[in-house]
């Protein structure tokens, strides 16, 4: 298994209630997993745990044989090599598209940076927008920049938090299709969370429901 | 009159116009006098002194700006991102130095550090240790930078920390996921993002330094404001005073332009709505101690120590100070501050409402000019207003004679009206900003609804807008009142003969080598300021909820 989450348990410090309790999940390499759950069911929290933004009370997270977190280890977000597209995209407003994408490429040489920039911009179809600032882009374009930025450092796993919640209903179907295509094209192992079954079914290989807490219902994708 | 299109000619536009005219006139007059041939004295000033004024002024603003930037931003950063012992206390404690005007800070520290002060006497009496007095001498330009930094710090701290606290957590988090360490993120993301806020804060600091008279005068540092006073009062050379004021005004223009340039044209607005605010990271071990100690150090220097010293002095001197004369002077302060504040709030409401209703370019220009007044140093406004009123007196002399054949030549320019007029010009911006923000929050829809229900503008204003504006009005009122109460340079130049306020009394005591006696009036000024800071925080917190 490429990603292995075992017995993950977590509650926020200021509340008693466990958001996740003995949560288990396994993902094979290149798989696209969708996590389905109502608002408040802990989807964002799960992604934040995988990214290292929160520390689990119990359980372990292993990605590509590397321990991200267990009772003895806790890697900081900058040490994990995962990519994440935030619900609000979190593009740096004072950087243009190019600088936003290169921000995660500090370990690359200058030449590699430019090469990688070109690749991901082509992947998301935004080559002409490299010099634009975030506020000069539409919502859908901002999202693709966020995706390109997350993919650029070649993360082991891509996490997407409600990628379609900020988009107009009319555009949603089209963008959903495009996004699914881009992710599949990049071949990256992905976890995306959503509250919309239709989102899950169109994009994912496998759907995991969070609502029936931790007892996981799976649907093997047809693709 | 081209300024007034008939279309907008109503009571709102007329009043707005009059207020704006006052501001323009009192500043333009400073320049028109430049057309007349200079006095001999001016030649001397220009050849021998001007370079000194300029270099001292530049040194003061550069280093005060730099240090307030470094300390204010670092405090804002600590408070906004980290949790450490007493963090919740420091969060608002760092605002408190705002209550202590720089000149009072300067007197206090001088008294604290001089030969008879508590530190040197303690060392002498307890350890028979005689220090090199040079070591404790802060009455020089570096001492001035030290004092300015301590007491102007809150401008940078408040603006930058509220900026940080309005950022979405996801910006910081995504930077970490992209592989950056927190310190690296501070320099690549947070500081560049906060640049406009930092520059806004530092500009306020710089303008305050230029406005100061009490501190530089006391420390004997030749700057424009001390030079203006010296020419006017010391030598009776009005012409040179005006020329110096004009030069200072040019520096102010330069700084305002620089501020605009540095802020950048690009609007750095966040591309995303704030979803989660930034969570505090709990510091532990030596880092937590370090943060705590640094905070305690700054808080002690900028508030605790001066306040304790003032309390101590008050205990010794209050029986001498609290005479009948003192109550007179307290009443004077409150009276002028109240009158000026009422006029300012009234004018602010009128100009802001005019701008909102008409929304024309002209009204926007008005609001810009209104805001401009606050950038102009008190000494410059004083000179402009003085010239304006003397001119008015000359023009109105025939009228004075009709009323009273024995009338003196100067009536208005000897009266308290001149002082109040000057306060209005200097502090209108503060009231105006509060009121305008209030209007923006309320929006236009209630106004429009009321108009469609058949109410006139004025009736709508009284029955709908005014009640909804109340928090903004109270906020503006408090801010202006405190600023007038502690104002020094304007008051010193323009007050009628034998008219003292708390601020001028503090100034006078300090200059008569009676620093301990200055403690009681100083504490009153500080107490009133503290109360108002408390009220303002309460109002803004209510609104945020
Ligand atoms: N920082 C936090 N502190 C305390 N509780 C939180 C915090 N963030 C989220 N929660 C709570 O955790 C639960 C799950 O939140 P979240 O993971 O954001 O759900 P989802 O993304 O599925 O809508 C919610 O009940 C929410 O109120
Ligand atoms: Mg969520």
Coordinates of N, CA and C and ligand atoms in Angstrom, one line a residue, chain A residues 12 14 19 38-45, chain B residues 276, ligand 1:
Chain A
X12 N -9.7 18.3 18.5 CA -9.1 19.6 18.7 C -8.9 19.9 20.2
X14 N -9.4 22.4 22.0 CA -10.4 23.1 22.8 C -11.8 22.3 22.9
X19 N -12.9 14.1 16.6 CA -13.4 14.4 15.2 C -13.2 13.1 14.4
X38 N -20.6 15.0 5.1 CA -21.3 16.3 5.3 C -20.4 17.3 5.9
X39 N -20.9 18.5 5.8 CA -20.1 19.6 6.4 C -20.0 19.4 7.9
X40 N -18.8 19.5 8.4 CA -18.5 19.3 9.8 C -18.2 17.9 10.2
X41 N -18.1 17.0 9.2 CA -17.8 15.6 9.5 C -16.4 15.3 9.7
X42 N -15.5 16.3 9.5 CA -14.1 16.1 9.7 C -13.2 15.9 8.5
X43 N -13.8 16.3 7.3 CA -13.0 16.0 6.1 C -11.7 16.9 6.0
X44 N -11.9 18.2 6.3 CA -10.8 19.1 6.3 C -9.8 18.7 7.3
X45 N -10.3 18.3 8.5 CA -9.4 17.8 9.6 C -8.5 16.7 9.1
Chain B
X276 N -10.3 30.6 7.9 CA -9.8 30.3 9.2 C -8.8 31.3 9.6
Ligands
LIG1 N1 -9.5 24.7 14.9 C1 -10.6 24.0 15.3 N2 -10.8 24.0 16.7 C2 -11.8 23.3 17.2 N3 -12.7 22.6 16.4 C3 -12.6 22.7 15.1 C4 -11.5 23.4 14.5 N4 -11.6 23.2 13.1 C5 -12.7 22.4 13.0 N5 -13.3 22.1 14.1 C6 -14.5 21.3 14.3 O1 -14.2 20.0 13.8 C7 -15.3 19.4 13.1 C8 -14.8 19.0 11.7 O2 -14.4 20.2 11.0 P1 -13.9 20.1 9.5 O3 -12.8 19.0 9.5 O4 -13.6 21.4 9.1 O5 -15.2 19.5 8.8 P2 -15.5 19.5 7.2 O6 -14.3 19.9 6.5 O7 -15.9 18.1 7.0 O8 -16.7 20.4 7.0 C9 -16.4 20.5 13.1 O9 -17.3 20.2 14.1 C10 -15.7 21.8 13.5 O10 -16.5 22.6 14.2

